[in-house]
mmCIF file of N, CA, C and O in Angstrom:
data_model
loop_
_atom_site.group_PDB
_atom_site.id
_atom_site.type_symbol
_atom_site.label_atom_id
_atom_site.label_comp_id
_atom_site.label_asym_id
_atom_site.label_seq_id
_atom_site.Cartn_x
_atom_site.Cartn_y
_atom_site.Cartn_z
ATOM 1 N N UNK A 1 -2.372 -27.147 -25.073
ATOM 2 C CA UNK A 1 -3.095 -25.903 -24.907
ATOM 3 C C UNK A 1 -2.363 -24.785 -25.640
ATOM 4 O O UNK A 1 -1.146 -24.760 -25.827
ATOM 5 N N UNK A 2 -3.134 -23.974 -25.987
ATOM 6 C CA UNK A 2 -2.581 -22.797 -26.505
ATOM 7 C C UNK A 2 -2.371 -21.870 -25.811
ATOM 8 O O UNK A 2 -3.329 -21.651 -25.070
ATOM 9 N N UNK A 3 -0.820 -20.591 -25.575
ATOM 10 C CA UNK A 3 -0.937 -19.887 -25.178
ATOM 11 C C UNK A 3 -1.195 -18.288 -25.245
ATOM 12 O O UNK A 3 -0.146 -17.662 -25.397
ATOM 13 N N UNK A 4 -2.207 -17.598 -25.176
ATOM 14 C CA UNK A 4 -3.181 -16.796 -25.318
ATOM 15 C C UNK A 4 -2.018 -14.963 -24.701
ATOM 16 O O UNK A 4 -2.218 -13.799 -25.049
ATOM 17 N N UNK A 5 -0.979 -15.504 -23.795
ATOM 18 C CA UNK A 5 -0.418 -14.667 -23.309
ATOM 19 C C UNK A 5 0.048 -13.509 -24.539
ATOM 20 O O UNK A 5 0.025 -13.789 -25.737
ATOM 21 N N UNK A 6 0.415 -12.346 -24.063
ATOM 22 C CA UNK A 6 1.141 -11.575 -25.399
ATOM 23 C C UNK A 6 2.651 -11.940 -26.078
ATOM 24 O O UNK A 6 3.662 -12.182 -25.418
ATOM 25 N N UNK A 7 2.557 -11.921 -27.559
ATOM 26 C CA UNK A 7 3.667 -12.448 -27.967
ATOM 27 C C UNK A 7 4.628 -11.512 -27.034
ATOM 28 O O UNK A 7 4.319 -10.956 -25.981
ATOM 29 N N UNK A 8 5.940 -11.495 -27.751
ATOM 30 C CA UNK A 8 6.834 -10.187 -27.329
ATOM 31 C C UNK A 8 7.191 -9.367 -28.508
ATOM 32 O O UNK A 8 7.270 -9.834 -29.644
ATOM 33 N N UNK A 9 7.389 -8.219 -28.224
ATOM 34 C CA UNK A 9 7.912 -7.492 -29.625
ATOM 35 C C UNK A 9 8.445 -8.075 -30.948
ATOM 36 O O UNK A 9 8.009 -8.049 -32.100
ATOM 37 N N UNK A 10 9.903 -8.787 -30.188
ATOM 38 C CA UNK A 10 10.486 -9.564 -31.085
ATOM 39 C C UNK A 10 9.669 -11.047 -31.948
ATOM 40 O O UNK A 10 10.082 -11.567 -32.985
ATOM 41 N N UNK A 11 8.758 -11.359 -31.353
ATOM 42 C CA UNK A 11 8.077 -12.551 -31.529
ATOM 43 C C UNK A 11 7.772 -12.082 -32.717
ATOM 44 O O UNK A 11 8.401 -12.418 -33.720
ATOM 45 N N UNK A 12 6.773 -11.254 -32.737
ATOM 46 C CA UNK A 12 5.437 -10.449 -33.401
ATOM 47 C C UNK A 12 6.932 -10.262 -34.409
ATOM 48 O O UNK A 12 7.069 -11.208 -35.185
ATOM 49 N N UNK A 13 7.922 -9.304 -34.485
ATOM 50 C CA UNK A 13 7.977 -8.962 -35.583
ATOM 51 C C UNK A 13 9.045 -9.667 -36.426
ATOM 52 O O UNK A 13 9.405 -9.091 -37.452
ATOM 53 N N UNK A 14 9.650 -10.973 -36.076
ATOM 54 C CA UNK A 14 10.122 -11.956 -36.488
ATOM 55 C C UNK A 14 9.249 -13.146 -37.049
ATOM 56 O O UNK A 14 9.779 -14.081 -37.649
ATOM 57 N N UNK A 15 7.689 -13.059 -36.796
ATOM 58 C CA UNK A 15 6.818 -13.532 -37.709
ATOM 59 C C UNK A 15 6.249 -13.013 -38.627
ATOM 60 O O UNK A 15 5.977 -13.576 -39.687
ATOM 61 N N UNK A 16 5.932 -11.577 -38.260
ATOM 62 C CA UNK A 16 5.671 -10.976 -39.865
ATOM 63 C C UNK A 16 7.062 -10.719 -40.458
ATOM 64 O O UNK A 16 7.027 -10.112 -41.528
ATOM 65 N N UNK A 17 8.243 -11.036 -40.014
ATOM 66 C CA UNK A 17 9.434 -10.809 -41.389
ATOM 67 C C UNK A 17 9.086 -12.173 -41.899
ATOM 68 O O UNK A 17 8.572 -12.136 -43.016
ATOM 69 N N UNK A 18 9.228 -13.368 -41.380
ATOM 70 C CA UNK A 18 8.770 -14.545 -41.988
ATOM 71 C C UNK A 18 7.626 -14.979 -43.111
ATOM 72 O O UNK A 18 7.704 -15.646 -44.143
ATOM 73 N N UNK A 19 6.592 -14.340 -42.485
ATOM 74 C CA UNK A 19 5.104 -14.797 -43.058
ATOM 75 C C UNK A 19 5.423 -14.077 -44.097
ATOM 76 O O UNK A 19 5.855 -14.583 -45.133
ATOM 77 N N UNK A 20 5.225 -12.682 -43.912
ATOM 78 C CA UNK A 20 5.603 -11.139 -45.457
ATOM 79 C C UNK A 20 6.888 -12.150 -46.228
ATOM 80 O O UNK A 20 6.501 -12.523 -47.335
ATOM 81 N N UNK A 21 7.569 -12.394 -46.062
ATOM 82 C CA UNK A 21 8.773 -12.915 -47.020
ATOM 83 C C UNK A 21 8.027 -13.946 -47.547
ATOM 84 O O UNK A 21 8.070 -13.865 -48.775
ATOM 85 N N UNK A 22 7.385 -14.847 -47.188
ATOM 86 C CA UNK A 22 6.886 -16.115 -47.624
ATOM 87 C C UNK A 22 5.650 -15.899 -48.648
ATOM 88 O O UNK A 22 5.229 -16.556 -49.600
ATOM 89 N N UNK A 23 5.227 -14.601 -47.988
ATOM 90 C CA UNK A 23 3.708 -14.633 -48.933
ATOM 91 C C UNK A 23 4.025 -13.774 -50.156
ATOM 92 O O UNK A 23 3.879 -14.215 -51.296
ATOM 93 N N UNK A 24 4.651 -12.004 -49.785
ATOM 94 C CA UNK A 24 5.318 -11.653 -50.825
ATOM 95 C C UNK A 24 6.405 -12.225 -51.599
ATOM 96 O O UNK A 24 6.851 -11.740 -52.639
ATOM 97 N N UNK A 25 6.750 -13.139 -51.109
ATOM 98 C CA UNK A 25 7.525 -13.544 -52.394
ATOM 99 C C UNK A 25 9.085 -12.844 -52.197
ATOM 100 O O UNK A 25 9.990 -13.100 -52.990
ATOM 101 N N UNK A 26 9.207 -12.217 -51.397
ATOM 102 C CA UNK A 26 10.520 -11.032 -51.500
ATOM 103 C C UNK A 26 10.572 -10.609 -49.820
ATOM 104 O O UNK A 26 9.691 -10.589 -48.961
ATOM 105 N N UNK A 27 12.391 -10.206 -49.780
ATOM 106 C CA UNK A 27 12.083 -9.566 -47.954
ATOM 107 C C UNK A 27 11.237 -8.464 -47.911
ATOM 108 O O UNK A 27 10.680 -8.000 -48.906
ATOM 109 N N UNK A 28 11.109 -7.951 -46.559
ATOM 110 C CA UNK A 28 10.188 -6.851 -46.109
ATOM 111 C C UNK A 28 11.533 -5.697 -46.056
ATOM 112 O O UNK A 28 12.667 -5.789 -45.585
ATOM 113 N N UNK A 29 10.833 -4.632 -46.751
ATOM 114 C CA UNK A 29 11.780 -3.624 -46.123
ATOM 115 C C UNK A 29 11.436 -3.115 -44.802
ATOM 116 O O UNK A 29 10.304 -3.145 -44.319
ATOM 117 N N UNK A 30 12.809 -2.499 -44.072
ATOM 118 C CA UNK A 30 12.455 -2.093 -42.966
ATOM 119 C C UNK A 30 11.209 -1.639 -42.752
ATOM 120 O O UNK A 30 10.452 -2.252 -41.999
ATOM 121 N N UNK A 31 10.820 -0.459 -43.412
ATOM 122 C CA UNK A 31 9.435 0.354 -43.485
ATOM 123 C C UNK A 31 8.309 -0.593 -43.337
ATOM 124 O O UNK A 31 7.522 -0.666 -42.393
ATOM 125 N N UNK A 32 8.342 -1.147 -44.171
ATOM 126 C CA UNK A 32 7.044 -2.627 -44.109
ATOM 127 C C UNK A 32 7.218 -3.208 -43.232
ATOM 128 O O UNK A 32 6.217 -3.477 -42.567
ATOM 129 N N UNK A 33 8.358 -3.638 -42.821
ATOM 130 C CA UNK A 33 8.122 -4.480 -41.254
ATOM 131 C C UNK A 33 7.745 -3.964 -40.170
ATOM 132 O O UNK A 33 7.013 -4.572 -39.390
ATOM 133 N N UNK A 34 8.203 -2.720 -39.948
ATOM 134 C CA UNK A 34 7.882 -1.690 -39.025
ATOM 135 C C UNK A 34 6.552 -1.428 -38.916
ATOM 136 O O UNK A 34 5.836 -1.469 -37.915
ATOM 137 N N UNK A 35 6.197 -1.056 -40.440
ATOM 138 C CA UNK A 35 4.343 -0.894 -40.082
ATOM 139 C C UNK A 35 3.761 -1.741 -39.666
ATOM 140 O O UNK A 35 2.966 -1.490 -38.761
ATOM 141 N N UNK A 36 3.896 -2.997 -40.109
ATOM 142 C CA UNK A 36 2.872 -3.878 -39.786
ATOM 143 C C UNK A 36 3.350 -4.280 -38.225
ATOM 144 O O UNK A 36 2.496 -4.533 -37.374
ATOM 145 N N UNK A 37 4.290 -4.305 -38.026
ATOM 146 C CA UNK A 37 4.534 -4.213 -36.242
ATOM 147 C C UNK A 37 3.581 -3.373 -35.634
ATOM 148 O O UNK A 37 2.691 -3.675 -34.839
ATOM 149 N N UNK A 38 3.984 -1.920 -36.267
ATOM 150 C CA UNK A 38 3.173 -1.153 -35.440
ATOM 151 C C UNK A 38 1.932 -1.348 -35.406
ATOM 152 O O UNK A 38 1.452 -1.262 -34.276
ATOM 153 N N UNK A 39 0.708 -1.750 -36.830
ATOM 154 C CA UNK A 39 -0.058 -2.345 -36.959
ATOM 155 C C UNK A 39 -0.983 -3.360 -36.195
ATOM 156 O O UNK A 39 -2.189 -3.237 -35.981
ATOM 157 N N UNK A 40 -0.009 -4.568 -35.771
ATOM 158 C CA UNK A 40 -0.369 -5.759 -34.925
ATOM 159 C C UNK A 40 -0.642 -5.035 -33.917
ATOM 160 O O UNK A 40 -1.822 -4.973 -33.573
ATOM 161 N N UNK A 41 0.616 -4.114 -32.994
ATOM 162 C CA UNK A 41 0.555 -3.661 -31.664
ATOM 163 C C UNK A 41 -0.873 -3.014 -31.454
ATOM 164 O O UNK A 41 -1.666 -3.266 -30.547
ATOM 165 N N UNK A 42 -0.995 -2.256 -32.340
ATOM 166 C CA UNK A 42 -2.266 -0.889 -32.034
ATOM 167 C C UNK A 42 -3.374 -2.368 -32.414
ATOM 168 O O UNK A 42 -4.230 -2.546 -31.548
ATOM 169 N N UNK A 43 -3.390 -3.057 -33.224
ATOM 170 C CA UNK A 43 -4.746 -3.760 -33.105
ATOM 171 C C UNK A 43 -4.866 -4.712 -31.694
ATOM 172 O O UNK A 43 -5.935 -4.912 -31.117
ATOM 173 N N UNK A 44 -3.838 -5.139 -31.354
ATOM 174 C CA UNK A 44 -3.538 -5.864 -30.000
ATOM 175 C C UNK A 44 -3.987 -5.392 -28.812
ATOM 176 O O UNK A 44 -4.825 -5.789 -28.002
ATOM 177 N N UNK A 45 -3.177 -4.362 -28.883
ATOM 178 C CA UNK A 45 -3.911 -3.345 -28.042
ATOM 179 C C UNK A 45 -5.907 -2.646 -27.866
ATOM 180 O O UNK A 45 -6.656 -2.495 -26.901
ATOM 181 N N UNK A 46 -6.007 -2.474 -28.954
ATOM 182 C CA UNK A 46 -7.308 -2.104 -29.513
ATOM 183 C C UNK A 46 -8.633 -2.882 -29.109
ATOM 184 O O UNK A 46 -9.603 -2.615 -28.399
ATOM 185 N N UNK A 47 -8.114 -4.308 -30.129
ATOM 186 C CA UNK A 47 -8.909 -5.026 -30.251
ATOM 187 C C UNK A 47 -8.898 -6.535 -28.971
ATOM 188 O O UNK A 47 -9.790 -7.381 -28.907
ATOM 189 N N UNK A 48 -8.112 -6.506 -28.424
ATOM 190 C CA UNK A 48 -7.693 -7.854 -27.234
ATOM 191 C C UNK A 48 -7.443 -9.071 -27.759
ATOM 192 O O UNK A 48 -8.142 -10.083 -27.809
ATOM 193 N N UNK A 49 -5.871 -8.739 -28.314
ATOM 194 C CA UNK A 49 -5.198 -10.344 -28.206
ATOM 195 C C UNK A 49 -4.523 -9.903 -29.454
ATOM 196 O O UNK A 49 -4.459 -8.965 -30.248
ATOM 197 N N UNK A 50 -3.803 -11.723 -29.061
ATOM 198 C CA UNK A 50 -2.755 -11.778 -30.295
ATOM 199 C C UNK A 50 -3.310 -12.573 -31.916
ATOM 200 O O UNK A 50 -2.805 -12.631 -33.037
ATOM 201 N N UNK A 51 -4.682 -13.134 -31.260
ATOM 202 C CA UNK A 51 -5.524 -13.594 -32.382
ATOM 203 C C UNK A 51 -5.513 -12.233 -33.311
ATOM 204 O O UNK A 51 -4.753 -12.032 -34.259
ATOM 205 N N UNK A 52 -6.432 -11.435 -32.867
ATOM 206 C CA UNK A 52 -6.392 -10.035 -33.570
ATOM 207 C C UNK A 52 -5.936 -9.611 -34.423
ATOM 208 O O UNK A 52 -6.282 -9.327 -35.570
ATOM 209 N N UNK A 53 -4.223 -9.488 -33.263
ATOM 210 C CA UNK A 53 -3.147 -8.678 -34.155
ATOM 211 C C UNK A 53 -2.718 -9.425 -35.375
ATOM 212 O O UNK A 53 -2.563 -8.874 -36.465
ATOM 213 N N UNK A 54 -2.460 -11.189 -35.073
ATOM 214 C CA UNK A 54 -2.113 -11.264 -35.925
ATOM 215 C C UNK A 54 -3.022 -11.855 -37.162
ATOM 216 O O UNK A 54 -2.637 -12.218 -38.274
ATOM 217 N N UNK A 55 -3.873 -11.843 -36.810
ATOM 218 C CA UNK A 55 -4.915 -12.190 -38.201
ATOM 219 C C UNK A 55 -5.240 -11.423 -39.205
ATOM 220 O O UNK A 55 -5.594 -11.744 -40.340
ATOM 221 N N UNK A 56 -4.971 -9.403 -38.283
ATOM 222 C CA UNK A 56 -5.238 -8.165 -38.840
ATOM 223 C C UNK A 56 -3.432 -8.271 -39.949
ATOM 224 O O UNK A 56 -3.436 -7.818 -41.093
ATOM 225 N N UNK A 57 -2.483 -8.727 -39.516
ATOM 226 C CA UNK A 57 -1.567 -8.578 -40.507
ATOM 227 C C UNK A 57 -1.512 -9.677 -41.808
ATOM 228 O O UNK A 57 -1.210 -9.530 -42.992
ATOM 229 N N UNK A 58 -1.979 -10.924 -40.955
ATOM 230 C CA UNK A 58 -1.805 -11.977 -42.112
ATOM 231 C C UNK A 58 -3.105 -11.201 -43.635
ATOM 232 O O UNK A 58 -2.930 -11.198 -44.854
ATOM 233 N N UNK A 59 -4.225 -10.691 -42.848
ATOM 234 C CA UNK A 59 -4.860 -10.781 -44.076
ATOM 235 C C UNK A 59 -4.496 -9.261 -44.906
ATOM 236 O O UNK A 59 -4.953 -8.776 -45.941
ATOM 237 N N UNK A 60 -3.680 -8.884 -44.137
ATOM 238 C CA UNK A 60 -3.255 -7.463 -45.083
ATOM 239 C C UNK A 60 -2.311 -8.116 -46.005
ATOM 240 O O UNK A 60 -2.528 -7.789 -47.172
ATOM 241 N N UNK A 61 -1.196 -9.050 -45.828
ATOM 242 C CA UNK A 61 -0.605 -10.304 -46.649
ATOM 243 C C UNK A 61 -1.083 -10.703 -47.303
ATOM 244 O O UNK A 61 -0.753 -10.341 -48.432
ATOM 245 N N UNK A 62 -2.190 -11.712 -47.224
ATOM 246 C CA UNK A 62 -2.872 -12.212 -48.385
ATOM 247 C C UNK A 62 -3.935 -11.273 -49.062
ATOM 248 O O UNK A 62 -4.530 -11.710 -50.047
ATOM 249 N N UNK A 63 -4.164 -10.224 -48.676
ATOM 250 C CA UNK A 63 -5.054 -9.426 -50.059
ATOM 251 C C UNK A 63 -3.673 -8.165 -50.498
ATOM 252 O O UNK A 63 -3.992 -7.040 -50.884
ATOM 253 N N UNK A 64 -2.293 -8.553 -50.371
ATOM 254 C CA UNK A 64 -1.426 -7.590 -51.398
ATOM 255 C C UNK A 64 -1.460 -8.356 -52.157
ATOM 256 O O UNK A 64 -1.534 -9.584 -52.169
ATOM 257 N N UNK A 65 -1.366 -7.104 -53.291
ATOM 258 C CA UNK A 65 -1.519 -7.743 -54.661
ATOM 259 C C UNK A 65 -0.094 -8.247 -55.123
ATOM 260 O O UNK A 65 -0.074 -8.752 -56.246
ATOM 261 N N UNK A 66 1.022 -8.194 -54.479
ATOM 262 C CA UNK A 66 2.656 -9.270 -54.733
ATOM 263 C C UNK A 66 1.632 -10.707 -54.361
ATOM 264 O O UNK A 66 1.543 -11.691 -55.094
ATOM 265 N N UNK A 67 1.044 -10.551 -53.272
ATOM 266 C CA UNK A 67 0.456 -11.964 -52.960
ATOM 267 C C UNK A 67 -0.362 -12.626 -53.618
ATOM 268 O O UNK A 67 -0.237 -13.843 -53.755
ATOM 269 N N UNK A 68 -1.457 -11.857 -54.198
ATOM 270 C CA UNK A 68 -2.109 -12.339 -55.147
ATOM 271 C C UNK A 68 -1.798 -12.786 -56.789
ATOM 272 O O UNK A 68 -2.050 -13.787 -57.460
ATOM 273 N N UNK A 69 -1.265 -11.771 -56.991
ATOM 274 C CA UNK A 69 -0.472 -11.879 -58.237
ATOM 275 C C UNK A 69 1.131 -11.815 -58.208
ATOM 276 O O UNK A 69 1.806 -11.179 -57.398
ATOM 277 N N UNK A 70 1.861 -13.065 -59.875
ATOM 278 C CA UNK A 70 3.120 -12.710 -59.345
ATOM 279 C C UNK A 70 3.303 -11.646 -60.237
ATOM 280 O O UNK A 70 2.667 -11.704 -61.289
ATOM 281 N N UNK A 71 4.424 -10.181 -59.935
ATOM 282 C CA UNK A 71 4.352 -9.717 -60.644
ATOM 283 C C UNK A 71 5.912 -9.105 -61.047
ATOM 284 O O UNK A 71 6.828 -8.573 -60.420
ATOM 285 N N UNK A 72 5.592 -9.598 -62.801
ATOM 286 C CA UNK A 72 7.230 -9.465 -63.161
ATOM 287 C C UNK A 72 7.833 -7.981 -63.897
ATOM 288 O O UNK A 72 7.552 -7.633 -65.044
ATOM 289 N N UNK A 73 8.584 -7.334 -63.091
ATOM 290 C CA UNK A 73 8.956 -6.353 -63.279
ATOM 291 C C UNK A 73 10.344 -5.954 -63.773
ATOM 292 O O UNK A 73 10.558 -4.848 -64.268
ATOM 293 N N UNK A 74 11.112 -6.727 -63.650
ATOM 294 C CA UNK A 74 12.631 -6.796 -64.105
ATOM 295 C C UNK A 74 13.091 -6.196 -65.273
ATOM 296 O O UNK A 74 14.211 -5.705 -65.415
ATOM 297 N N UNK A 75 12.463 -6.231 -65.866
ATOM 298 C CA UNK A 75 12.363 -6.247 -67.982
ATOM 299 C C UNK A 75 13.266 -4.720 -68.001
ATOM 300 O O UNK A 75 13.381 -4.035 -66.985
ATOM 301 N N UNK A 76 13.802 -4.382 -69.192
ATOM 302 C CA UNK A 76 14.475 -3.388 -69.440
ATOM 303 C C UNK A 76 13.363 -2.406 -70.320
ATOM 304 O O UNK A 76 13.168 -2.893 -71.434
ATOM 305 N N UNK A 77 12.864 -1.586 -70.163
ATOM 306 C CA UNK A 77 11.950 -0.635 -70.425
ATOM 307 C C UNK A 77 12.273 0.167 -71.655
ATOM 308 O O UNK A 77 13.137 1.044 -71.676
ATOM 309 N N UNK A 78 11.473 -0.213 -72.756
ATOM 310 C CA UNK A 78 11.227 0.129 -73.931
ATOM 311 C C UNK A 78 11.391 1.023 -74.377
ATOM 312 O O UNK A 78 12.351 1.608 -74.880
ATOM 313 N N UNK A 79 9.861 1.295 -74.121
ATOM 314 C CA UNK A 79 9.490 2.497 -74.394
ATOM 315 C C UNK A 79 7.870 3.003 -73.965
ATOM 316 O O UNK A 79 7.036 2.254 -74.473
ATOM 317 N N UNK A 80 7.355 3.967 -73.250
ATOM 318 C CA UNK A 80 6.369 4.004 -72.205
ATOM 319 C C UNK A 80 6.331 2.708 -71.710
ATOM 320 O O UNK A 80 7.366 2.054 -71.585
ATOM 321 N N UNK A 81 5.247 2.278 -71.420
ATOM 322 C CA UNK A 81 5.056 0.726 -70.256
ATOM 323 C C UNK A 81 5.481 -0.486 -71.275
ATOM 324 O O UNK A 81 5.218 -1.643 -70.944
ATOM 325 N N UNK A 82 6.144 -0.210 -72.523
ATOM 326 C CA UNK A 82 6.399 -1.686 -72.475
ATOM 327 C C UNK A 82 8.092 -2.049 -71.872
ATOM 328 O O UNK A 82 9.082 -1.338 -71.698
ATOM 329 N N UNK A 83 7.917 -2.959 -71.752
ATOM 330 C CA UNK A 83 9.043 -4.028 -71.603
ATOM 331 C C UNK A 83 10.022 -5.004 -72.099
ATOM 332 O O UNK A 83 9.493 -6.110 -72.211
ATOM 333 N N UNK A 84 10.875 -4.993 -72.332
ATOM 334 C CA UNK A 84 11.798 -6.308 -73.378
ATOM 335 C C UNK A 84 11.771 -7.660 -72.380
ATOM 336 O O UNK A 84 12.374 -7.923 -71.340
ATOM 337 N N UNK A 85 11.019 -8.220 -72.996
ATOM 338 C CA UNK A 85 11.087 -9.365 -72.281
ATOM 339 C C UNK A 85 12.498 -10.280 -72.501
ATOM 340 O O UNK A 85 13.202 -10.295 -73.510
ATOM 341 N N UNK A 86 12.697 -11.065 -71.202
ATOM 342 C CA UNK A 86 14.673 -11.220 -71.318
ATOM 343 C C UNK A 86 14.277 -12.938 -71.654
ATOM 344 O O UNK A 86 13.156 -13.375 -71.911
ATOM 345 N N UNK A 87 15.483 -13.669 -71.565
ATOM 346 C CA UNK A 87 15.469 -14.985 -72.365
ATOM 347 C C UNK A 87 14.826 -16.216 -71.274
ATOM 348 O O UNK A 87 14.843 -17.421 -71.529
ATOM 349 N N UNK A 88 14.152 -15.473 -69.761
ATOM 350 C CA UNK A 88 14.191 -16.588 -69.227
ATOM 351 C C UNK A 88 12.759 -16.454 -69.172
ATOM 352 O O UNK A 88 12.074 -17.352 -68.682
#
């Protein structure tokens, strides 16, 4: 059976550091983890349950565009937007 009870703070926001790291590609900064905590909570709250909350964060995950696209930024900057692309 599944349990339906509320995660706990720590639950909730030790899975979106997980999931966000996994989907972006990169850690969460504090700020980002924080929101989407706060995020889950107010939809949890809002909307009833942890289905909710956390379905309302996963799909804010999969439609960022780090998630959708990879995107390479590293390059040493030219001149306006271009880039030197490096040897790897």
């Amino acid at each position: 059976s599944i349990n339906t009870s509320a995660l706990s703070s720590a639950c909730a926001t030790r899975f979106i550091e997980n999931f966000g790291r996994r989907s972006l590609r990169r850690p969460l900064s504090a700020t980002t983890e924080n929101n989407e905590t706060a995020s889950y909570l107010a939809i949890y709250n809002n909307a009833g349950g942890n289905a909710a909350g956390i379905g309302a964060v996963m799909f804010k995950f999969l439609m960022a565009p780090n998630f959708l696209y990879q995107i390479e930024n590293d390059g040493t900057l030219v001149s306006g937007r271009l880039h030197r692309l490096s040897s790897y």
